[in-house]
Amino acid sequence: MSFFSASTSNTLVNNAAGDKDIEVADPPTDSISSLAFSPTADYLAVGSWDNNVRIYEVGANGQTQGKAMYGHQGPVLNVCWNKDGSKILSGGADNAGRMFDVTTGQSSQVAQHDAPIRVVRWIESPQGGVLATGSWDKTIKYWDLRTPNPVSTVQLPERCYTMDVVYPLMVVGTAERHILVFNLANPTTPFKTLVSPLKWQTRVVSCFPSANGFAVGSIEGRVAIQYVEEKDASNNFSFKCHRRDQMPASKDQSLVYAVNDISFHPVHGTFSTCGSDGTINFWDKDARTRLKSFEQAPGPVPCTTFNRSGTIFAYAVSYDWSKGHSGMTPGHPNKLMLHACKDEEVKRKPAKR
């Protein structure tokens, strides 16, 4: 188990300096691709383009401590935890899925694809836990971690860009705007397939905690709220976000940025969006209102996550490669931040009478 500068820690949360967000000490050395909190404790797993996954412990006052680190042979693209918080799963550009055992500090390869693994998700079904991996090789594979070969493989119409699971719902977004909705009682055949309601490339899909729908974010500063059942279709809608005016006086919203991540609050069902414009918003989909806007960060926000109780919101500020190689300027910020959530930021608005 490799520890990294275990002595450094940061303390803040609601301190005397005001409610400033906390910067985590010892962040990754390259862009941050993925964040995931343990479902059982305040441990944060962080995947990075520096080929490593780092695990931080977050204390009651927001102080953080690096606990462990393990590597891939290429950039890490996604991380998740299993249900009891004893294992971290990760997928990378080395075409491998890896598992880190928190108790032993050992990592091992548990999945293999013919192209980079873009997404990993843990599925806790009545039959037991399974790892789902979505790849640019146009497949999803399901893995029982006790056996070396996949339990089954699902062919996708295109490369897998994003995937999310809230049992029994799984939603997959691929290149060319395909979206596949699965009922995990029948994990090998899509329950339904649709073309994204958004006109531009899908960046992220995220399931409602109630498992009856999902949100889609695109590269064109837009989010769609989509229900699974036809009877709820009247509640589907989309909205613009992560856009800016070319000139302060123009009000033209012509600068358009990608929606990089969507995270649902585990208790209230409200959600966050983050974008390449460096902004984060909290939203209430039912009242169709914005609950909070963060101050603009000094760089793109590539990924976000809430802890299990929804009291801590973690986000990264780092280059998201949206402008290719030329956008990677020297001195570009690479930060991991923690925000203490206040009730009024994340609670639903009461229904209008």
C-alpha positions as semicolon CSV with decimal commas, in nm:
position;residue;x (nm);y (nm);z (nm)
1;M;0,000;0,000;0,000
2;S;0,182;0,313;-0,109
3;F;0,124;0,609;0,121
4;F;0,200;0,956;-0,005
5;S;0,308;1,238;0,227
6;A;0,078;1,109;0,498
7;S;0,162;1,398;0,725
8;T;0,002;1,669;0,511
9;S;-0,360;1,754;0,565
10;N;-0,589;2,048;0,512
11;T;-0,865;2,171;0,739
12;L;-1,151;2,399;0,658
13;V;-1,526;2,350;0,595
14;N;-1,722;2,618;0,786
15;N;-1,424;2,798;0,930
16;A;-1,378;3,159;1,030
17;A;-1,259;3,257;0,682
18;G;-1,610;3,202;0,552
19;D;-1,747;2,897;0,375
20;K;-1,462;2,858;0,132
21;D;-1,413;2,530;-0,046
22;I;-1,120;2,318;0,064
23;E;-0,830;2,233;-0,162
24;V;-0,709;1,876;-0,107
25;A;-0,336;1,840;-0,041
26;D;-0,123;1,622;-0,270
27;P;-0,353;1,609;-0,574
28;P;-0,270;1,396;-0,879
29;T;0,013;1,519;-1,101
30;D;-0,197;1,527;-1,420
31;S;-0,560;1,597;-1,514
32;I;-0,823;1,436;-1,293
33;S;-1,065;1,211;-1,483
34;S;-1,294;1,059;-1,223
35;L;-1,408;1,087;-0,860
36;A;-1,598;0,838;-0,642
37;F;-1,677;0,835;-0,270
38;S;-1,699;0,507;-0,081
39;P;-2,061;0,404;-0,007
40;T;-1,968;0,327;0,356
41;A;-1,720;0,597;0,470
42;D;-1,569;0,929;0,363
43;Y;-1,294;0,787;0,145
44;L;-1,253;0,947;-0,198
45;A;-1,107;0,755;-0,494
46;V;-0,954;0,977;-0,763
47;G;-0,852;0,861;-1,114
48;S;-0,601;1,061;-1,315
49;W;-0,427;1,087;-1,650
50;D;-0,102;1,028;-1,456
51;N;-0,196;0,654;-1,467
52;N;-0,278;0,634;-1,094
53;V;-0,576;0,598;-0,864
54;R;-0,537;0,778;-0,529
55;I;-0,748;0,723;-0,219
56;Y;-0,797;1,009;0,028
57;E;-0,960;1,003;0,369
58;V;-1,181;1,307;0,437
59;G;-1,218;1,401;0,805
60;A;-1,515;1,559;0,981
61;N;-1,379;1,912;0,930
62;G;-1,275;1,853;0,571
63;Q;-0,914;1,772;0,651
64;T;-0,777;1,521;0,400
65;Q;-0,508;1,261;0,407
66;G;-0,366;1,047;0,128
67;K;-0,413;0,682;0,223
68;A;-0,315;0,471;-0,076
69;M;-0,231;0,474;-0,445
70;Y;-0,216;0,213;-0,720
71;G;-0,140;0,228;-1,091
72;H;-0,254;0,140;-1,440
73;Q;-0,032;0,119;-1,747
74;G;-0,208;0,417;-1,905
75;P;-0,436;0,702;-1,804
76;V;-0,715;0,607;-1,562
77;L;-1,050;0,703;-1,714
78;N;-1,301;0,598;-1,446
79;V;-1,327;0,473;-1,086
80;C;-1,604;0,325;-0,869
81;W;-1,646;0,129;-0,542
82;N;-1,819;-0,198;-0,464
83;K;-2,121;-0,197;-0,233
84;D;-1,947;-0,259;0,099
85;G;-1,662;-0,017;0,028
86;S;-1,395;-0,288;0,050
87;K;-1,284;-0,263;-0,314
88;I;-1,215;0,009;-0,569
89;L;-1,260;-0,070;-0,939
90;S;-1,100;0,131;-1,217
91;G;-1,076;0,130;-1,596
92;G;-0,806;0,280;-1,810
93;A;-0,649;0,351;-2,146
94;D;-0,439;0,035;-2,093
95;N;-0,759;-0,159;-2,186
96;A;-0,759;-0,306;-1,834
97;G;-1,000;-0,306;-1,543
98;R;-0,826;-0,320;-1,208
99;M;-0,944;-0,388;-0,853
100;F;-0,781;-0,249;-0,539
101;D;-0,854;-0,434;-0,215
102;V;-0,874;-0,172;0,059
103;T;-0,802;-0,420;0,338
104;T;-0,491;-0,583;0,187
105;G;-0,363;-0,286;-0,015
106;Q;-0,318;-0,512;-0,320
107;S;-0,433;-0,435;-0,674
108;S;-0,502;-0,689;-0,947
109;Q;-0,638;-0,695;-1,300
110;V;-1,000;-0,813;-1,318
111;A;-1,116;-0,705;-1,666
112;Q;-0,981;-0,678;-2,020
113;H;-1,108;-0,512;-2,339
114;D;-0,969;-0,460;-2,691
115;A;-0,965;-0,081;-2,644
116;P;-0,963;0,162;-2,348
117;I;-1,220;0,106;-2,073
118;R;-1,407;0,435;-2,049
119;V;-1,648;0,350;-1,764
120;V;-1,669;0,108;-1,471
121;R;-1,982;0,057;-1,260
122;W;-2,058;-0,183;-0,977
123;I;-2,393;-0,363;-1,001
124;E;-2,532;-0,504;-0,679
125;S;-2,803;-0,747;-0,786
126;P;-3,002;-1,000;-0,580
127;Q;-2,771;-1,265;-0,728
128;G;-2,456;-1,085;-0,604
129;G;-2,214;-0,818;-0,713
130;V;-2,093;-0,778;-1,072
131;L;-1,856;-0,530;-1,236
132;A;-1,977;-0,372;-1,562
133;T;-1,712;-0,224;-1,793
134;G;-1,791;-0,007;-2,095
135;S;-1,524;0,031;-2,362
136;W;-1,433;0,205;-2,684
137;D;-1,425;-0,146;-2,835
138;K;-1,808;-0,107;-2,860
139;T;-1,891;-0,358;-2,588
140;I;-2,006;-0,375;-2,228
141;K;-1,874;-0,672;-2,034
142;Y;-2,003;-0,808;-1,704
143;W;-1,743;-0,961;-1,469
144;D;-1,780;-1,189;-1,170
145;L;-1,455;-1,101;-0,993
146;R;-1,397;-1,464;-0,894
147;T;-1,358;-1,578;-1,256
148;P;-1,114;-1,447;-1,519
149;N;-1,356;-1,435;-1,815
150;P;-1,659;-1,208;-1,855
151;V;-1,995;-1,352;-1,752
152;S;-2,142;-1,198;-2,066
153;T;-2,073;-0,937;-2,333
154;V;-2,317;-0,687;-2,484
155;Q;-2,246;-0,545;-2,830
156;L;-2,307;-0,171;-2,854
157;P;-2,387;0,025;-3,172
158;E;-2,082;0,248;-3,109
159;R;-1,802;0,327;-2,862
160;C;-1,913;0,357;-2,500
161;Y;-1,867;0,715;-2,375
162;T;-2,063;0,704;-2,050
163;M;-2,269;0,470;-1,837
164;D;-2,450;0,480;-1,504
165;V;-2,632;0,232;-1,281
166;V;-2,898;0,268;-1,014
167;Y;-3,028;-0,088;-0,979
168;P;-3,229;-0,209;-1,168
169;L;-3,168;0,074;-1,419
170;M;-2,855;0,097;-1,633
171;V;-2,813;0,364;-1,901
172;V;-2,535;0,368;-2,160
173;G;-2,441;0,656;-2,388
174;T;-2,226;0,590;-2,695
175;A;-2,074;0,777;-2,987
176;E;-2,322;0,894;-3,253
177;R;-2,572;0,985;-2,977
178;H;-2,710;0,635;-2,914
179;I;-2,858;0,577;-2,569
180;L;-2,936;0,225;-2,445
181;V;-3,158;0,170;-2,141
182;F;-3,127;-0,165;-1,961
183;N;-3,340;-0,332;-1,697
184;L;-3,071;-0,529;-1,512
185;A;-3,314;-0,814;-1,451
186;N;-3,227;-0,882;-1,819
187;P;-2,874;-0,737;-1,847
188;T;-2,781;-0,864;-2,195
189;T;-3,066;-0,705;-2,395
190;P;-3,156;-0,335;-2,389
191;F;-3,502;-0,255;-2,251
192;K;-3,509;0,028;-2,502
193;T;-3,278;0,219;-2,729
194;L;-3,315;0,581;-2,834
195;V;-3,127;0,860;-3,002
196;S;-3,024;1,126;-2,752
197;P;-3,280;1,407;-2,722
198;L;-2,981;1,644;-2,753
199;K;-2,846;1,724;-3,100
200;W;-2,476;1,704;-3,010
201;Q;-2,233;1,444;-2,880
202;T;-2,324;1,282;-2,547
203;R;-2,075;1,358;-2,271
204;V;-2,247;1,205;-1,967
205;V;-2,555;1,009;-1,857
206;S;-2,657;0,991;-1,492
207;C;-2,945;0,790;-1,342
208;F;-3,201;0,939;-1,105
209;P;-3,162;0,792;-0,752
210;S;-3,527;0,679;-0,791
211;A;-3,418;0,472;-1,097
212;N;-3,713;0,592;-1,310
213;G;-3,513;0,816;-1,542
214;F;-3,180;0,975;-1,623
215;A;-3,011;1,301;-1,718
216;V;-2,801;1,345;-2,035
217;G;-2,534;1,613;-2,077
218;S;-2,389;1,709;-2,416
219;I;-2,087;1,899;-2,548
220;E;-2,325;2,181;-2,648
221;G;-2,401;2,320;-2,302
222;R;-2,733;2,142;-2,265
223;V;-2,891;1,887;-2,031
224;A;-3,192;1,661;-2,097
225;I;-3,410;1,510;-1,826
226;Q;-3,551;1,183;-1,956
227;Y;-3,796;0,940;-1,794
228;V;-3,785;0,569;-1,880
229;E;-4,157;0,493;-1,898
230;E;-4,374;0,639;-2,175
231;K;-4,638;0,739;-1,920
232;D;-4,390;0,990;-1,771
233;A;-4,281;1,130;-2,109
234;S;-4,467;1,457;-2,050
235;N;-4,209;1,531;-1,778
236;N;-3,916;1,511;-2,022
237;F;-3,744;1,842;-2,091
238;S;-3,406;1,991;-2,173
239;F;-3,236;2,314;-2,073
240;K;-2,928;2,519;-2,160
241;C;-2,642;2,568;-1,916
242;H;-2,266;2,627;-1,919
243;R;-2,288;2,905;-2,176
244;R;-2,150;3,256;-2,177
245;D;-2,202;3,585;-2,361
246;Q;-1,939;3,679;-2,621
247;M;-1,944;4,036;-2,487
248;P;-2,086;4,133;-2,146
249;A;-2,350;4,356;-2,308
250;S;-2,451;4,117;-2,587
251;K;-2,662;3,863;-2,390
252;D;-2,616;3,624;-2,682
253;Q;-2,497;3,314;-2,486
254;S;-2,288;3,230;-2,793
255;L;-1,992;3,079;-2,607
256;V;-2,096;2,717;-2,554
257;Y;-1,917;2,468;-2,329
258;A;-1,939;2,095;-2,267
259;V;-2,134;1,957;-1,972
260;N;-1,868;1,726;-1,829
261;D;-2,047;1,556;-1,541
262;I;-2,385;1,525;-1,368
263;S;-2,405;1,405;-1,005
264;F;-2,731;1,336;-0,823
265;H;-2,765;1,413;-0,452
266;P;-2,817;1,078;-0,274
267;V;-3,082;1,210;-0,032
268;H;-3,274;1,490;-0,206
269;G;-3,253;1,383;-0,572
270;T;-3,135;1,727;-0,681
271;F;-2,829;1,731;-0,906
272;S;-2,514;1,914;-1,007
273;T;-2,377;1,996;-1,350
274;C;-2,019;2,100;-1,419
275;G;-1,864;2,228;-1,738
276;S;-1,559;2,320;-1,942
277;D;-1,639;2,682;-1,858
278;G;-1,524;2,618;-1,499
279;T;-1,869;2,658;-1,347
280;I;-2,083;2,428;-1,131
281;N;-2,459;2,455;-1,074
282;F;-2,701;2,270;-0,846
283;W;-3,050;2,211;-0,991
284;D;-3,394;2,089;-0,888
285;K;-3,541;1,902;-1,188
286;D;-3,893;1,887;-1,045
287;A;-3,921;2,261;-0,978
288;R;-3,706;2,321;-1,290
289;T;-3,495;2,575;-1,104
290;R;-3,132;2,643;-1,027
291;L;-3,053;2,613;-0,655
292;K;-2,693;2,737;-0,656
293;S;-2,416;2,866;-0,882
294;F;-2,055;2,828;-0,779
295;E;-1,796;3,096;-0,844
296;Q;-1,616;3,023;-1,167
297;A;-1,312;2,798;-1,117
298;P;-0,976;2,887;-1,280
299;G;-1,009;2,599;-1,530
300;P;-1,254;2,336;-1,659
301;V;-1,437;2,115;-1,407
302;P;-1,410;1,759;-1,550
303;C;-1,582;1,555;-1,276
304;T;-1,786;1,578;-0,955
305;T;-1,938;1,354;-0,689
306;F;-2,135;1,366;-0,361
307;N;-2,043;1,158;-0,059
308;R;-2,291;0,895;0,062
309;S;-2,484;1,135;0,288
310;G;-2,474;1,429;0,046
311;T;-2,292;1,655;0,294
312;I;-1,968;1,679;0,093
313;F;-1,946;1,766;-0,277
314;A;-1,609;1,692;-0,439
315;Y;-1,500;1,841;-0,771
316;A;-1,185;1,862;-0,978
317;V;-1,043;2,165;-1,158
318;S;-0,811;2,050;-1,435
319;Y;-0,766;2,050;-1,808
320;D;-1,032;1,839;-1,978
321;W;-0,863;1,820;-2,322
322;S;-1,161;1,998;-2,481
323;K;-0,920;2,211;-2,687
324;G;-0,676;1,931;-2,767
325;H;-0,302;1,952;-2,710
326;S;-0,283;2,329;-2,764
327;G;-0,504;2,393;-2,461
328;M;-0,262;2,226;-2,220
329;T;-0,075;2,540;-2,117
330;P;0,205;2,541;-1,856
331;G;0,079;2,621;-1,509
332;H;-0,274;2,501;-1,582
333;P;-0,448;2,441;-1,248
334;N;-0,491;2,083;-1,132
335;K;-0,690;2,087;-0,811
336;L;-0,916;1,862;-0,610
337;M;-1,176;2,059;-0,412
338;L;-1,428;1,980;-0,137
339;H;-1,746;2,181;-0,075
340;A;-1,955;2,149;0,242
341;C;-2,318;2,135;0,126
342;K;-2,576;2,354;0,296
343;D;-2,937;2,236;0,309
344;E;-3,070;2,526;0,103
345;E;-2,827;2,442;-0,180
346;V;-2,934;2,081;-0,220
347;K;-3,291;2,053;-0,088
348;R;-3,583;2,054;-0,331
349;K;-3,793;2,365;-0,363
350;P;-4,142;2,319;-0,213
351;A;-4,410;2,266;-0,477
352;K;-4,593;2,583;-0,580
353;R;-4,955;2,583;-0,471
